[in-house]
mmCIF file of C-alpha atoms in Angstrom:
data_model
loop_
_atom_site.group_PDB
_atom_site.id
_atom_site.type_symbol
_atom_site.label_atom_id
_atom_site.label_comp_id
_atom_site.label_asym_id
_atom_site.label_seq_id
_atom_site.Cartn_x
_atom_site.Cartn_y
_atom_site.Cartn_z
ATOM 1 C CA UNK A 248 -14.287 -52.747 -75.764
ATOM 2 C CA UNK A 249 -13.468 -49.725 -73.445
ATOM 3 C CA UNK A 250 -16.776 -48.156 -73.508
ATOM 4 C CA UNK A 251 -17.953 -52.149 -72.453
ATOM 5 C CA UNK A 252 -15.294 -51.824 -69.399
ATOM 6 C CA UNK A 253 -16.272 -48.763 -68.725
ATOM 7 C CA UNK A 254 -20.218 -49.349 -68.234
ATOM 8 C CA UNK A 255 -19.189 -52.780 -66.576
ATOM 9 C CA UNK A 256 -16.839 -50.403 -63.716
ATOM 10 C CA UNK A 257 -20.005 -47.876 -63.427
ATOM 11 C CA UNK A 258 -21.170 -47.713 -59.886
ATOM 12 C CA UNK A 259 -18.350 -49.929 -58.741
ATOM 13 C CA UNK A 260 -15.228 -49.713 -56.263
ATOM 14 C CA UNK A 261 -11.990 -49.833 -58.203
ATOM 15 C CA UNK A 262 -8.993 -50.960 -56.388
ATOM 16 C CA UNK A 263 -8.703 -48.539 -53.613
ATOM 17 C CA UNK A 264 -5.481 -48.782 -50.932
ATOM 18 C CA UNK A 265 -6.516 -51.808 -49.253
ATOM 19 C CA UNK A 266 -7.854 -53.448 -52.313
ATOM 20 C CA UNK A 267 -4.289 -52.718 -53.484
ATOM 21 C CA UNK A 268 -2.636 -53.883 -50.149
ATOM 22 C CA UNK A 269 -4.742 -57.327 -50.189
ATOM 23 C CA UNK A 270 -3.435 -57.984 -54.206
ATOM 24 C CA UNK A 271 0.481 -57.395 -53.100
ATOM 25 C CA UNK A 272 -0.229 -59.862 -50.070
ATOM 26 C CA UNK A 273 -1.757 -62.392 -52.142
ATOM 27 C CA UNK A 274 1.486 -62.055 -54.598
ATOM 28 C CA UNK A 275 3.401 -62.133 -51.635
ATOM 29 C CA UNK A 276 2.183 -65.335 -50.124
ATOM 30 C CA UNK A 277 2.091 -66.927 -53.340
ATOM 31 C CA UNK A 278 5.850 -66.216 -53.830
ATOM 32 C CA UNK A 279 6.734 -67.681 -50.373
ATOM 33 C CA UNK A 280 4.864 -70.846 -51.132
ATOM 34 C CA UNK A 281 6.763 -71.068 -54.324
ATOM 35 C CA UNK A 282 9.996 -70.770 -52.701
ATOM 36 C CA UNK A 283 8.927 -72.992 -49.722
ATOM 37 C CA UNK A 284 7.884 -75.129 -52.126
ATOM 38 C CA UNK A 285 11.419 -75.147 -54.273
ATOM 39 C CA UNK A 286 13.101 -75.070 -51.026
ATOM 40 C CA UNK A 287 11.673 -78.570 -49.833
ATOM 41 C CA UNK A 288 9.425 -77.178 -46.993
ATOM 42 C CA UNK A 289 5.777 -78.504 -48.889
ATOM 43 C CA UNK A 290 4.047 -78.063 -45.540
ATOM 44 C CA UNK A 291 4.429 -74.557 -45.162
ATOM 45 C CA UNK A 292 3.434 -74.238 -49.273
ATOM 46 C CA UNK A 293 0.418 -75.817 -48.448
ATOM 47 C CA UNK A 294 -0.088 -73.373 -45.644
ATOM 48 C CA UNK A 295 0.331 -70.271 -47.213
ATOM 49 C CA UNK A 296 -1.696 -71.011 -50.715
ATOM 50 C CA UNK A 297 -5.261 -70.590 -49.452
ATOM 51 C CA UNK A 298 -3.433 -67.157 -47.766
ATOM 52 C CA UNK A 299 -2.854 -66.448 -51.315
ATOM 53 C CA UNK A 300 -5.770 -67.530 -52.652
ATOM 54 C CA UNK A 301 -7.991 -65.530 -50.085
ATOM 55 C CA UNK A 302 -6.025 -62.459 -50.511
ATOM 56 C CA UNK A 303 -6.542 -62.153 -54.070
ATOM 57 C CA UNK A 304 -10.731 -62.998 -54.431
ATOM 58 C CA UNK A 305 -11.319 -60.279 -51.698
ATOM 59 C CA UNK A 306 -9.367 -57.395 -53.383
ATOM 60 C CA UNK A 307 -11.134 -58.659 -56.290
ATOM 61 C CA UNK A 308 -14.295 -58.792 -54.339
ATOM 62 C CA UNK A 309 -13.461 -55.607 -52.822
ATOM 63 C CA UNK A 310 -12.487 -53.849 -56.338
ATOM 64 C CA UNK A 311 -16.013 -54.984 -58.197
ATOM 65 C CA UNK A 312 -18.667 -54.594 -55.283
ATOM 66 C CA UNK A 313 -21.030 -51.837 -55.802
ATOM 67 C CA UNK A 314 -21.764 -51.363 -52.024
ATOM 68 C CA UNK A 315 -19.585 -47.875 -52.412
ATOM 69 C CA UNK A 316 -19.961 -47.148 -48.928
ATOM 70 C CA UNK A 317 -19.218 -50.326 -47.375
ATOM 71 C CA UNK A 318 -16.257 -50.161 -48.805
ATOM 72 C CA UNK A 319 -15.114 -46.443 -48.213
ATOM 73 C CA UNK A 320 -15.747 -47.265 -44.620
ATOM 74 C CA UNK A 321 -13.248 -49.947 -45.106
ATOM 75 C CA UNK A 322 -11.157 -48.652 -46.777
ATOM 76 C CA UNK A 323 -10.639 -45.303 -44.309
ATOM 77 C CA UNK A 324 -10.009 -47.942 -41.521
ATOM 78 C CA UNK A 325 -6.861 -49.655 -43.097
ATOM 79 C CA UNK A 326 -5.739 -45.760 -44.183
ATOM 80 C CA UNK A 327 -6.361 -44.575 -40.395
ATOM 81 C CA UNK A 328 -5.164 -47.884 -38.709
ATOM 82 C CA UNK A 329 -1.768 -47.546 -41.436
ATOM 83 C CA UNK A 330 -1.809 -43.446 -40.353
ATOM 84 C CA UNK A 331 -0.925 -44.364 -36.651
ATOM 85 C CA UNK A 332 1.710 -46.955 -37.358
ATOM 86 C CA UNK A 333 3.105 -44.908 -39.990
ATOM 87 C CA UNK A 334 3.420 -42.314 -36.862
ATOM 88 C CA UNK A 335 4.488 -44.123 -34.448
ATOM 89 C CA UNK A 336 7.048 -45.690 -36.471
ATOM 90 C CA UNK A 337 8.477 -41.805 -36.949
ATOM 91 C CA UNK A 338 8.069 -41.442 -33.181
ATOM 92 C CA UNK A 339 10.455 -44.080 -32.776
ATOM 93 C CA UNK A 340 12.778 -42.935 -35.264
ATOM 94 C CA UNK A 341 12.862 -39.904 -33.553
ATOM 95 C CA UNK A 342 13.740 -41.283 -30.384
ATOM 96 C CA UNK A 343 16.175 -43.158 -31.974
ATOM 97 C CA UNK A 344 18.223 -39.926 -33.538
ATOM 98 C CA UNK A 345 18.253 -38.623 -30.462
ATOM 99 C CA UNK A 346 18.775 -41.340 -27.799
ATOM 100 C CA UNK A 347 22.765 -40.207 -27.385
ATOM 101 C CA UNK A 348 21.433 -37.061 -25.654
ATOM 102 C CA UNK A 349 17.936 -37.942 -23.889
ATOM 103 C CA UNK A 350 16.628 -40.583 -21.840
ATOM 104 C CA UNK A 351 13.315 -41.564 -22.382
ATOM 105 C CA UNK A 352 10.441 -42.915 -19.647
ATOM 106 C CA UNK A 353 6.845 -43.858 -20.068
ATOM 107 C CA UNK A 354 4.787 -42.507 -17.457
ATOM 108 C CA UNK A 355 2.608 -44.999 -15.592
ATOM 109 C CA UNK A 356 -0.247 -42.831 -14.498
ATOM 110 C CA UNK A 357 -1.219 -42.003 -18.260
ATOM 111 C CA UNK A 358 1.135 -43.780 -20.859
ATOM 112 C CA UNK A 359 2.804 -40.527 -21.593
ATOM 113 C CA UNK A 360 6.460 -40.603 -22.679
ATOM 114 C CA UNK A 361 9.001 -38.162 -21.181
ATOM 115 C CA UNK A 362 11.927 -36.971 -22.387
ATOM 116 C CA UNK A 363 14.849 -35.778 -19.908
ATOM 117 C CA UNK A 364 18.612 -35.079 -20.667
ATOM 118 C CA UNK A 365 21.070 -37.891 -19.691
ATOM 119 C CA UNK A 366 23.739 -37.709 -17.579
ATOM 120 C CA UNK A 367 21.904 -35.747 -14.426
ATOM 121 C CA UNK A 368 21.875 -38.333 -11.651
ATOM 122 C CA UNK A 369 19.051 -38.952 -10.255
ATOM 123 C CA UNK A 370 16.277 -36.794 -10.679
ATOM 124 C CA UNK A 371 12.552 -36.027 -10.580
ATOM 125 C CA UNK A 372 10.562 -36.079 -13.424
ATOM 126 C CA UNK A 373 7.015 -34.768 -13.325
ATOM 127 C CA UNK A 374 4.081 -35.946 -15.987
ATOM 128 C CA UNK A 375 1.763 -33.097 -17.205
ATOM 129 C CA UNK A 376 -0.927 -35.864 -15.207
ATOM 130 C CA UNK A 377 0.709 -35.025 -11.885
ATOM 131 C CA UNK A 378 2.483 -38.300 -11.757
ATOM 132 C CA UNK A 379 6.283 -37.888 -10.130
ATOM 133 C CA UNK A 380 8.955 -40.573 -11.277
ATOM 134 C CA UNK A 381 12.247 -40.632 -9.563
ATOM 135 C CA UNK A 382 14.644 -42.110 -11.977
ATOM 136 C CA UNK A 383 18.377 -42.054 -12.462
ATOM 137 C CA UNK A 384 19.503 -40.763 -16.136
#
């Protein structure tokens, strides 16, 4: 039976990271729509089982297609797209830890952020761009 499983998989996918991601999705919506269900809100049960239904055929879909580089393609887009909010979520952590201390702007000329210490009056700021901000920390 494994050597059968194994020449079916030949060639194939396998559940990669988004294949993964689109499985836990599909068990997600399925749970709400259970508890919406239970919870007397039918509507919003029938809402969210095609959501379930869809998530679960494409990482299937996904996980058995033998168009490898289709999916490798798609698969480094969720892991690149996931990189940069994985980033800027620690960017705003960051912040966070340290907002007692600094005072942070967003420059308009280039989308920059700046960091100056609070507590100075009123001051200039200047953005690597050139751009000059007069703001009061």
């Amino acid at each position: 039976m494994r050597q059968r499983w194994e020449q079916f998989m030949t060639g194939r996918q396998g559940m990669d990271e988004l294949s993964r991601c689109l499985f836990w999705l599909g068990l997600l919506s399925f749970a709400l729509a259970v508890l919406c269900a239970a919870a007397s809100l039918g509507w919003l049960s029938r809402l969210l089982t095609p959501f379930f239904a869809l998530f679960l055929i494409l990482s299937f879909v996904r996980a058995f297609s033998r168009n490898r580089p289709a999916r490798e393609l798609e698969n480094y887009a969720y892991l690149s797209l996931r990189a940069r909010q994985r980033q800027q979520w620690q960017a705003r952590k960051h912040r966070f830890s340290q907002r007692r201390d600094f005072r942070f702007y967003r420059c308009p000329g280039c989308r920059a952020m700046l960091r100056v210490p609070r507590g100075k009056g009123k001051i200039h700021i200047r953005c690597k761009c050139g751009y000059t901000l007069y703001r009061r920390t």
